[in-house]
Short mmCIF file of C-alpha atoms and ligand atoms in Angstrom, two decimals:
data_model
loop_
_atom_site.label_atom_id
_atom_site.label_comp_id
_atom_site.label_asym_id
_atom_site.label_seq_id
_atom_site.Cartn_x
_atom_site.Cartn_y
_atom_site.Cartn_z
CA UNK A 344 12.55 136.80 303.42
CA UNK A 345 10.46 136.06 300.35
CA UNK A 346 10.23 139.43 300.12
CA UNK A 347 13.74 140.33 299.47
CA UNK A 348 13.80 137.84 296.49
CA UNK A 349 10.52 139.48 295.24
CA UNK A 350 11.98 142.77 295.50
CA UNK A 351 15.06 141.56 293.55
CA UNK A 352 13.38 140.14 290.70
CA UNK A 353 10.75 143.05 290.26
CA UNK A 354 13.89 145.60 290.41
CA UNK A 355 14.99 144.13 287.38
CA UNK A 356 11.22 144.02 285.64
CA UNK A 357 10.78 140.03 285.85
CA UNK A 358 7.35 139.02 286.46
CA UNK A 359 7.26 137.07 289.91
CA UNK A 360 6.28 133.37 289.84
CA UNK A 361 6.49 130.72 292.57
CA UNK A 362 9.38 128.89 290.24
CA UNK A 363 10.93 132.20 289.97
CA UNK A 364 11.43 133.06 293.77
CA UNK A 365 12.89 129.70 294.21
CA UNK A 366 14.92 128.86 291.58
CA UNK A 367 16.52 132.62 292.88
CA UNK A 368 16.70 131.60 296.26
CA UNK A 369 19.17 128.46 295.78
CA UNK A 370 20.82 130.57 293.27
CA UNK A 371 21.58 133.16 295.93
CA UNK A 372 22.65 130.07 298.32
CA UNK A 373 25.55 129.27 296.18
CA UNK A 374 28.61 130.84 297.66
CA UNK A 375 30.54 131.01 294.40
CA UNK A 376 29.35 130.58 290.84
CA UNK A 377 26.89 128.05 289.25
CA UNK A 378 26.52 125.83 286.79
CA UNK A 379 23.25 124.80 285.05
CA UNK A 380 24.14 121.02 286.45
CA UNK A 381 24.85 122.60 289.89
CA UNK A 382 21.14 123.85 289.89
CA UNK A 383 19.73 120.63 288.70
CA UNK A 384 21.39 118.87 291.14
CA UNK A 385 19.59 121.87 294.03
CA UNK A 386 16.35 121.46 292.35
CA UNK A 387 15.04 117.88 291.26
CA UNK A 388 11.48 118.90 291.38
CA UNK A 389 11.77 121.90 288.43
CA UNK A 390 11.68 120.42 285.02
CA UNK A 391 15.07 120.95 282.94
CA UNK A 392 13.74 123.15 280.44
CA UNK A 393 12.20 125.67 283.21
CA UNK A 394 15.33 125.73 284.56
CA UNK A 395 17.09 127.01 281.47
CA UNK A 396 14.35 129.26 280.26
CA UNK A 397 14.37 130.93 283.53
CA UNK A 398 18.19 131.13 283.75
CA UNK A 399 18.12 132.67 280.05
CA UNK A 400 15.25 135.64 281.35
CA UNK A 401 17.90 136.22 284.27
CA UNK A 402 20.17 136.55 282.40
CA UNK A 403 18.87 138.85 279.64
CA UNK A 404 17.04 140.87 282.51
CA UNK A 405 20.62 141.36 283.96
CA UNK A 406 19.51 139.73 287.80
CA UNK A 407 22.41 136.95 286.83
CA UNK A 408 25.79 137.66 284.54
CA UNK A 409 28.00 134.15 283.18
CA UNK A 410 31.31 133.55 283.14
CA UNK A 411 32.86 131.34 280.46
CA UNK A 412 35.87 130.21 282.86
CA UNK A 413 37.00 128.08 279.99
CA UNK A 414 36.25 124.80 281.37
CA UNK A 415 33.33 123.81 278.88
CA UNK A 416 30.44 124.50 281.67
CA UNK A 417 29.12 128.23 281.23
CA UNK A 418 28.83 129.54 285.05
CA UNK A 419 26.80 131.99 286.24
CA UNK A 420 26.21 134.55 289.35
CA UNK A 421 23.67 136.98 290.53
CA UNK A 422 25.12 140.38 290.12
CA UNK A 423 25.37 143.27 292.48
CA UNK A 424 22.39 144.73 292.71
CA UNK A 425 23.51 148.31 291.21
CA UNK A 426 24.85 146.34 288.11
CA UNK A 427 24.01 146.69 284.90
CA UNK A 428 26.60 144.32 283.22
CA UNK A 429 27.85 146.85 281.11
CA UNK A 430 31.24 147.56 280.74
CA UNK A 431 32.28 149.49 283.91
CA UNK A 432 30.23 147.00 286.03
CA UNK A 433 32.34 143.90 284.66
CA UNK A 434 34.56 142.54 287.54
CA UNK A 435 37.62 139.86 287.05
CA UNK A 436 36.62 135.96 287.61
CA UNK A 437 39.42 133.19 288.86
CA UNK A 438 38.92 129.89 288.29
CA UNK A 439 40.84 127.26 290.60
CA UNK A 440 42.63 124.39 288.79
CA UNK A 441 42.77 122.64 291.93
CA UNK A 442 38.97 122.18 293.31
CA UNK A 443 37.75 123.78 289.91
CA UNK A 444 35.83 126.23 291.42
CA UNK A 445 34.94 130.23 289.81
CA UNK A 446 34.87 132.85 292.01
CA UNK A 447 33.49 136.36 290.89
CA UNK A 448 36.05 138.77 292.41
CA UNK A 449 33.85 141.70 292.52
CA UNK A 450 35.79 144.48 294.19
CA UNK A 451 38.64 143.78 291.42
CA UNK A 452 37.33 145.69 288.12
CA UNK A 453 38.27 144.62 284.57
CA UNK A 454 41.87 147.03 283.82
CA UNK A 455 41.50 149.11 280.66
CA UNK A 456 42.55 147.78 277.75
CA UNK A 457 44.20 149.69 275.00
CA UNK A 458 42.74 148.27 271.69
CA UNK A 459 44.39 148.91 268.08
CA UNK A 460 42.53 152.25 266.13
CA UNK A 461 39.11 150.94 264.91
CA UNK A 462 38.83 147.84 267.36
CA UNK A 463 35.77 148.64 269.32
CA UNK A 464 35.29 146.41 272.51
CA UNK A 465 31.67 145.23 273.32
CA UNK A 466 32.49 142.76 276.39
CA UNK A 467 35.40 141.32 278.44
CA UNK A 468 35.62 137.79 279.75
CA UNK A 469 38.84 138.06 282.01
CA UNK A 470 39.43 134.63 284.22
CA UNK A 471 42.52 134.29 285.92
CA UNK A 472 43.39 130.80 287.04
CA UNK A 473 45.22 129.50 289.34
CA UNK A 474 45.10 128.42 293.37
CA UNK A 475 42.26 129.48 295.42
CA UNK A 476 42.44 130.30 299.17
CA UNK A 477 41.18 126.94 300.47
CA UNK A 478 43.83 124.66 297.99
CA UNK A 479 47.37 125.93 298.76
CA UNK A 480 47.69 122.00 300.30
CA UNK A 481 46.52 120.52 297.26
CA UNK A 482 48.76 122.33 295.55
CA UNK A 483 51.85 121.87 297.31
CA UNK A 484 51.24 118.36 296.76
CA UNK A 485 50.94 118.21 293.52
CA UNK A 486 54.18 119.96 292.84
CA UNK A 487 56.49 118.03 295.39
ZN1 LIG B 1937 25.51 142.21 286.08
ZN1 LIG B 1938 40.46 125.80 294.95
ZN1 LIG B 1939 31.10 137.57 288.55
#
């Protein structure tokens, strides 16, 4: 198993440490996107500022890609492994206003945008909102 996470990190030329592998490893249990909090709260024992410097190499190394969902907490996800976070890799993020969650909808890809003559795009941060799968109930509720 340790393996895997070794393999991931050296595919994307970050050095293994011990910190490394296992600050990866609860990232990869999160099911949706995290939060800097939502790591803290996985991993007590790693100092704060480890945990952001490593987040920042993932991030500039590519392993991980954020999502600024709007909600004042930057989130973040490992990518695909063939991504390179550029432009054709980018995928469209929801975030649900019912149990505040942000899901990376990978298999939906970021529609072409037609930008004015001399408007050059260098990134796209698309976020639907709205109801995810799991909150229909909630939401029903709510607008009774
Ligand atoms: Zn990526
Ligand atoms: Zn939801
Ligand atoms: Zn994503």
């Amino acid at each position: 198993m340790n393996e895997n996470y070794a393999k991931l990190l050296e595919n994307k030329d970050i050095k293994l440490t011990a910190i490394r592998v296992l600050v990866l490893k609860i990232m990869l249990n999160f099911t949706q996107t995290f939060s800097l909090a939502d790591l803290e709260t996985e991993l007590v024992s790693v100092d704060k500022s480890t945990l952001s410097r490593t987040i920042r190499l993932f991030h500039d190394h590519r392993l991980i890609h954020s999502i600024d969902d709007g909600s004042g907490s930057i989130k973040y996800s490992v990518c695909s492994e063939d991504c390179n976070c550029s432009l054709n890799d980018l995928h469209v993020h929801f975030y649900c206003n019912y149990c505040k969650k942000t899901f990376c909808l990978k298999n939906i890809s970021i529609p072409e945008i037609e930008l004015p003559e001399e408007f050059a795009v260098e990134s796209v941060n698309l976020v639907v909102k709205g109801c995810c799968e799991r909150c229909p109930k909630i939401a029903t509720k709510l607008h009774d």
